[in-house]
Amino acid sequence: MDEHAGDPGAGAGTEPGAGELIVGRDAELARLFRTVDAPSAAEPVLVLAGEVGTGKSVLLDSAVLRAGARGARVLRAQGSETESSLAFSALHQLLRPLRAEVDRLPERQRAALDDAFGAGPGTVAPDLMLIGVAVLSLLSALGDQGPVLVVLDDAQWCDSASLDALSFAARRLEGEPVTMLIGVRGGDHPPRPEGPDGPGRLSRFGRHVPTLTLGPLDHSVANRLLDLQPKSPTGRTRTRILDQAEGNPLALAELTRAATEDAAGHEAVHGTVQGATAHSTAPRVGPLPLTAHLERLFAARLHALPAATTRALLLLAAMDSTDAALAVAGGLPDAEDDAWLPAEQAGLVRRTGRDIRFRHPLVRSAVYHSAPFDARREAHLALAAILRDEPDRRAWHLAAASSRPDAAVSAELEQTAGRARRRGGHAAAAKALQRAAELAPRREDSARLLVEAAGAAVFTGDIAWVEELTAGARARTDDASLLASAAVQAGRLATLTVRHTVVFSRLIDSAGRLADAQPAAALDLLAGAAVVRFYSGEDIQRRRIHEVLRSLPEHASRAWPRTWVTAVTDPFGSRAELLSRLPWLAAEAERRPDRLTALAIAAWLLDETPLAVRAFDEAFDRWELRGPLPEGLGGAAAWAYVERGRWGQAREVCARTTAVGSTAGLGHAVACAAAVDATVLAFQGDAAAARARAEDALALIDPLESRSVSVYARRALGAAAVAEGAYETAYDQLRMIFTADGAPVHYHASYPALADLAAAAVRGGRREEAAALVERSARALAGNASPRLRALLGRARGLLADPEDAEPHFRAALADPVLEHWPFERAQTLLDLAEWLRRRRRIAEARAPLAEALETFRRLGARPWIERARAESRAAGLDVTDAAPDALAELSPQQQQIVRLAARGLTNREIGEKLFLSPRTVGSHLYRSFPKLGITARSQLRDLVEGPLTTAG
């Protein structure tokens, strides 16, 4: 293999210098160079994964040199174990050189970053999605000036908040001249620091991030690397080094160094044995795990160092960063000081100008962990003393210096957690609270802090960590209120996972135990159980919830949660009573805005979609639903917007939920969003994309554990088949959302598909079977059907009836003016009626419903239905011009969204904020859209989206 500019030890994990060599990584280096040479390629993110000592940092350094030589702007950050507790610390490190560019961001984005970095007022939690948009905007703006390379090394130690923001941007960089290289220890899914069994940290960058894995060097390359060492080992020593290193470059280099030093020491004491060389003396290290070997080898070099050097190394190892001002103030000798020379000669540090760095993270670890606790404590106290203006770092240094409970340090960590939470750093907050609990002298305080930690950890999506924290709280207290709170925190996250059967049992059992002593907590648990009941669709769960609900004493203060639990578990069975309470619920939500989302969900479940949409709008305006996790039943917002005809807004909600759910590893939330998104794509005519999204949703869930998502995905697949005219396929998909004997698979999600099932049945020759199923559903709903469901039943009956009997059903389905609030469903019924009228030769009567239907389909961008309505309109003698809205049908759904927002006067940057795209991507879509629309200027867009429909003669 060829040898590239680097270090003979570069494969050993040290940093390259001029004229040095990299050995045995030709293919990997070529792949990295291809990536940085083509920054607008389809793969904007590449992960470089490898065990300790495989050379990740060196290869990244080479890529940085390559990119810099070609004029790229390089942004770089390195994860640090000690900084993993500080929210947005890695992002701050990355963006610190961009202060001028940050100042040019729109006000909201700039303020979001300032809040994240603790420079803002910190009065409210930052919008995590807006922080991601700000990062995307920054990278896109830099890309306008030239290629950009973002390098993140030791990503396993980067704080979660930074990774969330960067992954958000990374998933939207396609087409931008921006590349991200991410170095990570181990495979591509190392454990997350904040929880032992959390999902892979890099999964947040996408399910299929390309990964370049550095394996061990093969035997011939390992031998070549040994030949390049200053004192190449021979004989039995060489064999043992090769066997023990197992192809790890750092191990090869460091074991060689250790063998040489060991041989030199042996010769100094005993002299050289005749017939043998110093290099053949076998190293005296046992068969320890590789990392332990290396740490021990590095630590062994510390013993002979002067005291001043040892102290300087320990201070450097204990620091949160290598910030020069902090280093000097902390008593660290500057880079020119002679104290560093022995450490440099021992291969522990590298000095570059004023910068002092450990040659490898393991050196830092060895220096720190081999020092006595008292020495480490002294170093941390020295650092804490100079950090009075940085209270978060100060608190962690004080915690590191504490070997026993300390109320003052615990209190400082609790304050740190509060600041982290306000900046959106929930993982950092949970870690600070967990450590504060360990240092709290009183068990009651420790339990309280662990419960608070669990509450913060909920927002990381790491259910194992939440359960660990709640278990710790249970072990420390018998306080019923605290234990109830702990159970609620664990349940809150558990409802967003796919383990519905297990989760439901935990929630309902806990609620039953707390019903007498803690009825309010029991209701909170029942609220979680109700969410699980909705997702699972299991009727036994409804009965168990109602049993516990009946056992709880009635109390005015608990009327709201009781009503909400009933609405979620049985919206149609209790519809009349629940409807009578809606005005009171709305009034309560006005008084308590935090209840707006719950009101909206309850209204949506009751098919009071106009109220649901108003409540969701107000919740977005007043609270912006900024929580880092999707709310329980958060998919209701997207569905309400779909039903109301606000499809672009529905897709925005789906994008937000997908980004947040993917980051937190909450597959069920992602599946919910995918099912809604698939439905909109199908309505818009993008059948292939709809099928892909629906299949994504189905792949993430067990259909028996999550009947709701399964039904929604089947509805989307049915709509996609209808869009392509494949009516038999559509019927087969929609038939699956009812059982073999015709009962709904899901008590709420199945019924709205009845009319579409009937339409597919008529065109697919399954009329009789569908008619029986529709009538069974009508009997089951009886007087509890909402006006919307009655209209859908009317449309289904009209489609399935004998031609001479169809008209009354269609007319009934259109009779109630309130049905205008479901524009797509109403337009479908209008089109069905018009088709029926035209076939009865009542052409003049058909024109008005046809015109209204076509106008609605155009406004919504429902391409398949536009074409069908246009064909009917021409057959009815309507002069259907090729108006601009039909031109929109040639665009992709995302391009349609962008065009419609641009027509409203939004700038590219504003559109990007709404759709989570970079301004460059928005501009690119508009540039490609104009020729298809037959226009040349943005000013023409407003007139374009309003197209006339005239009647011939």
PDB file of N, CA and C in Angstrom, residues 258-292:
ATOM      1  N   ALA A 258       6.979   0.812  24.912  1.00  0.00           N
ATOM      2  CA  ALA A 258       7.080   0.221  26.250  1.00  0.00           C
ATOM      3  C   ALA A 258       8.135  -0.871  26.283  1.00  0.00           C
ATOM      4  N   ALA A 259       8.173  -1.683  25.230  1.00  0.00           N
ATOM      5  CA  ALA A 259       9.173  -2.760  25.189  1.00  0.00           C
ATOM      6  C   ALA A 259      10.582  -2.193  25.158  1.00  0.00           C
ATOM      7  N   THR A 260      10.757  -1.120  24.405  1.00  0.00           N
ATOM      8  CA  THR A 260      12.076  -0.490  24.320  1.00  0.00           C
ATOM      9  C   THR A 260      12.497   0.064  25.679  1.00  0.00           C
ATOM     10  N   GLU A 261      11.559   0.763  26.355  1.00  0.00           N
ATOM     11  CA  GLU A 261      11.881   1.324  27.668  1.00  0.00           C
ATOM     12  C   GLU A 261      12.140   0.221  28.677  1.00  0.00           C
ATOM     13  N   ASP A 262      11.347  -0.854  28.575  1.00  0.00           N
ATOM     14  CA  ASP A 262      11.519  -1.962  29.502  1.00  0.00           C
ATOM     15  C   ASP A 262      12.881  -2.614  29.295  1.00  0.00           C
ATOM     16  N   ALA A 263      13.247  -2.767  28.019  1.00  0.00           N
ATOM     17  CA  ALA A 263      14.541  -3.367  27.705  1.00  0.00           C
ATOM     18  C   ALA A 263      15.681  -2.486  28.185  1.00  0.00           C
ATOM     19  N   ALA A 264      15.510  -1.160  27.999  1.00  0.00           N
ATOM     20  CA  ALA A 264      16.555  -0.238  28.440  1.00  0.00           C
ATOM     21  C   ALA A 264      16.728  -0.303  29.947  1.00  0.00           C
ATOM     22  N   GLY A 265      15.619  -0.379  30.662  1.00  0.00           N
ATOM     23  CA  GLY A 265      15.704  -0.476  32.117  1.00  0.00           C
ATOM     24  C   GLY A 265      16.336  -1.773  32.551  1.00  0.00           C
ATOM     25  N   HIS A 266      15.997  -2.846  31.845  1.00  0.00           N
ATOM     26  CA  HIS A 266      16.561  -4.151  32.184  1.00  0.00           C
ATOM     27  C   HIS A 266      18.062  -4.158  31.950  1.00  0.00           C
ATOM     28  N   GLU A 267      18.508  -3.532  30.822  1.00  0.00           N
ATOM     29  CA  GLU A 267      19.933  -3.487  30.511  1.00  0.00           C
ATOM     30  C   GLU A 267      20.684  -2.646  31.535  1.00  0.00           C
ATOM     31  N   ALA A 268      20.056  -1.561  31.968  1.00  0.00           N
ATOM     32  CA  ALA A 268      20.730  -0.692  32.951  1.00  0.00           C
ATOM     33  C   ALA A 268      20.993  -1.428  34.242  1.00  0.00           C
ATOM     34  N   VAL A 269      20.111  -2.367  34.591  1.00  0.00           N
ATOM     35  CA  VAL A 269      20.269  -3.089  35.855  1.00  0.00           C
ATOM     36  C   VAL A 269      21.152  -4.316  35.688  1.00  0.00           C
ATOM     37  N   HIS A 270      20.928  -5.052  34.566  1.00  0.00           N
ATOM     38  CA  HIS A 270      21.583  -6.358  34.426  1.00  0.00           C
ATOM     39  C   HIS A 270      22.607  -6.416  33.311  1.00  0.00           C
ATOM     40  N   GLY A 271      22.673  -5.413  32.452  1.00  0.00           N
ATOM     41  CA  GLY A 271      23.545  -5.506  31.292  1.00  0.00           C
ATOM     42  C   GLY A 271      22.904  -6.310  30.197  1.00  0.00           C
ATOM     43  N   THR A 272      23.455  -6.258  28.993  1.00  0.00           N
ATOM     44  CA  THR A 272      22.894  -6.975  27.850  1.00  0.00           C
ATOM     45  C   THR A 272      23.348  -8.423  27.884  1.00  0.00           C
ATOM     46  N   VAL A 273      22.384  -9.287  27.720  1.00  0.00           N
ATOM     47  CA  VAL A 273      22.707 -10.711  27.693  1.00  0.00           C
ATOM     48  C   VAL A 273      23.359 -11.049  26.365  1.00  0.00           C
ATOM     49  N   GLN A 274      24.450 -11.822  26.406  1.00  0.00           N
ATOM     50  CA  GLN A 274      25.152 -12.157  25.183  1.00  0.00           C
ATOM     51  C   GLN A 274      24.229 -12.911  24.239  1.00  0.00           C
ATOM     52  N   GLY A 275      24.310 -12.497  22.983  1.00  0.00           N
ATOM     53  CA  GLY A 275      23.488 -13.184  21.975  1.00  0.00           C
ATOM     54  C   GLY A 275      22.093 -12.647  21.874  1.00  0.00           C
ATOM     55  N   ALA A 276      21.750 -11.630  22.629  1.00  0.00           N
ATOM     56  CA  ALA A 276      20.394 -11.071  22.531  1.00  0.00           C
ATOM     57  C   ALA A 276      20.505  -9.558  22.451  1.00  0.00           C
ATOM     58  N   THR A 277      19.494  -8.931  21.873  1.00  0.00           N
ATOM     59  CA  THR A 277      19.457  -7.482  21.819  1.00  0.00           C
ATOM     60  C   THR A 277      18.427  -6.980  22.792  1.00  0.00           C
ATOM     61  N   ALA A 278      18.544  -5.677  23.089  1.00  0.00           N
ATOM     62  CA  ALA A 278      17.555  -5.090  23.984  1.00  0.00           C
ATOM     63  C   ALA A 278      16.164  -5.216  23.396  1.00  0.00           C
ATOM     64  N   HIS A 279      16.079  -5.226  22.073  1.00  0.00           N
ATOM     65  CA  HIS A 279      14.770  -5.234  21.428  1.00  0.00           C
ATOM     66  C   HIS A 279      14.074  -6.577  21.542  1.00  0.00           C
ATOM     67  N   SER A 280      14.787  -7.608  21.919  1.00  0.00           N
ATOM     68  CA  SER A 280      14.130  -8.912  21.995  1.00  0.00           C
ATOM     69  C   SER A 280      13.653  -9.239  23.395  1.00  0.00           C
ATOM     70  N   THR A 281      13.858  -8.322  24.331  1.00  0.00           N
ATOM     71  CA  THR A 281      13.374  -8.574  25.680  1.00  0.00           C
ATOM     72  C   THR A 281      11.859  -8.509  25.705  1.00  0.00           C
ATOM     73  N   ALA A 282      11.216  -9.505  26.233  1.00  0.00           N
ATOM     74  CA  ALA A 282       9.749  -9.548  26.207  1.00  0.00           C
ATOM     75  C   ALA A 282       9.167  -8.519  27.151  1.00  0.00           C
ATOM     76  N   PRO A 283       8.139  -7.767  26.712  1.00  0.00           N
ATOM     77  CA  PRO A 283       7.499  -6.809  27.615  1.00  0.00           C
ATOM     78  C   PRO A 283       6.834  -7.526  28.763  1.00  0.00           C
ATOM     79  N   ARG A 284       6.825  -6.867  29.919  1.00  0.00           N
ATOM     80  CA  ARG A 284       6.298  -7.515  31.122  1.00  0.00           C
ATOM     81  C   ARG A 284       4.875  -7.066  31.417  1.00  0.00           C
ATOM     82  N   VAL A 285       4.007  -7.061  30.413  1.00  0.00           N
ATOM     83  CA  VAL A 285       2.609  -6.696  30.638  1.00  0.00           C
ATOM     84  C   VAL A 285       1.749  -7.908  30.400  1.00  0.00           C
ATOM     85  N   GLY A 286       0.722  -8.087  31.238  1.00  0.00           N
ATOM     86  CA  GLY A 286      -0.126  -9.263  31.136  1.00  0.00           C
ATOM     87  C   GLY A 286      -1.232  -9.091  30.121  1.00  0.00           C
ATOM     88  N   PRO A 287      -2.014 -10.116  29.935  1.00  0.00           N
ATOM     89  CA  PRO A 287      -3.075 -10.097  28.925  1.00  0.00           C
ATOM     90  C   PRO A 287      -4.306  -9.326  29.386  1.00  0.00           C
ATOM     91  N   LEU A 288      -4.137  -7.994  29.543  1.00  0.00           N
ATOM     92  CA  LEU A 288      -5.257  -7.144  29.940  1.00  0.00           C
ATOM     93  C   LEU A 288      -6.033  -6.724  28.701  1.00  0.00           C
ATOM     94  N   PRO A 289      -7.257  -6.233  28.855  1.00  0.00           N
ATOM     95  CA  PRO A 289      -7.963  -5.663  27.707  1.00  0.00           C
ATOM     96  C   PRO A 289      -7.120  -4.545  27.108  1.00  0.00           C
ATOM     97  N   LEU A 290      -7.283  -4.305  25.810  1.00  0.00           N
ATOM     98  CA  LEU A 290      -6.402  -3.394  25.102  1.00  0.00           C
ATOM     99  C   LEU A 290      -6.384  -2.000  25.728  1.00  0.00           C
ATOM    100  N   THR A 291      -7.561  -1.440  26.009  1.00  0.00           N
ATOM    101  CA  THR A 291      -7.601  -0.092  26.558  1.00  0.00           C
ATOM    102  C   THR A 291      -6.888  -0.033  27.903  1.00  0.00           C
ATOM    103  N   ALA A 292      -7.081  -1.041  28.733  1.00  0.00           N
ATOM    104  CA  ALA A 292      -6.389  -1.069  30.024  1.00  0.00           C
ATOM    105  C   ALA A 292      -4.874  -1.142  29.820  1.00  0.00           C
TER     106      ALA A 292
END
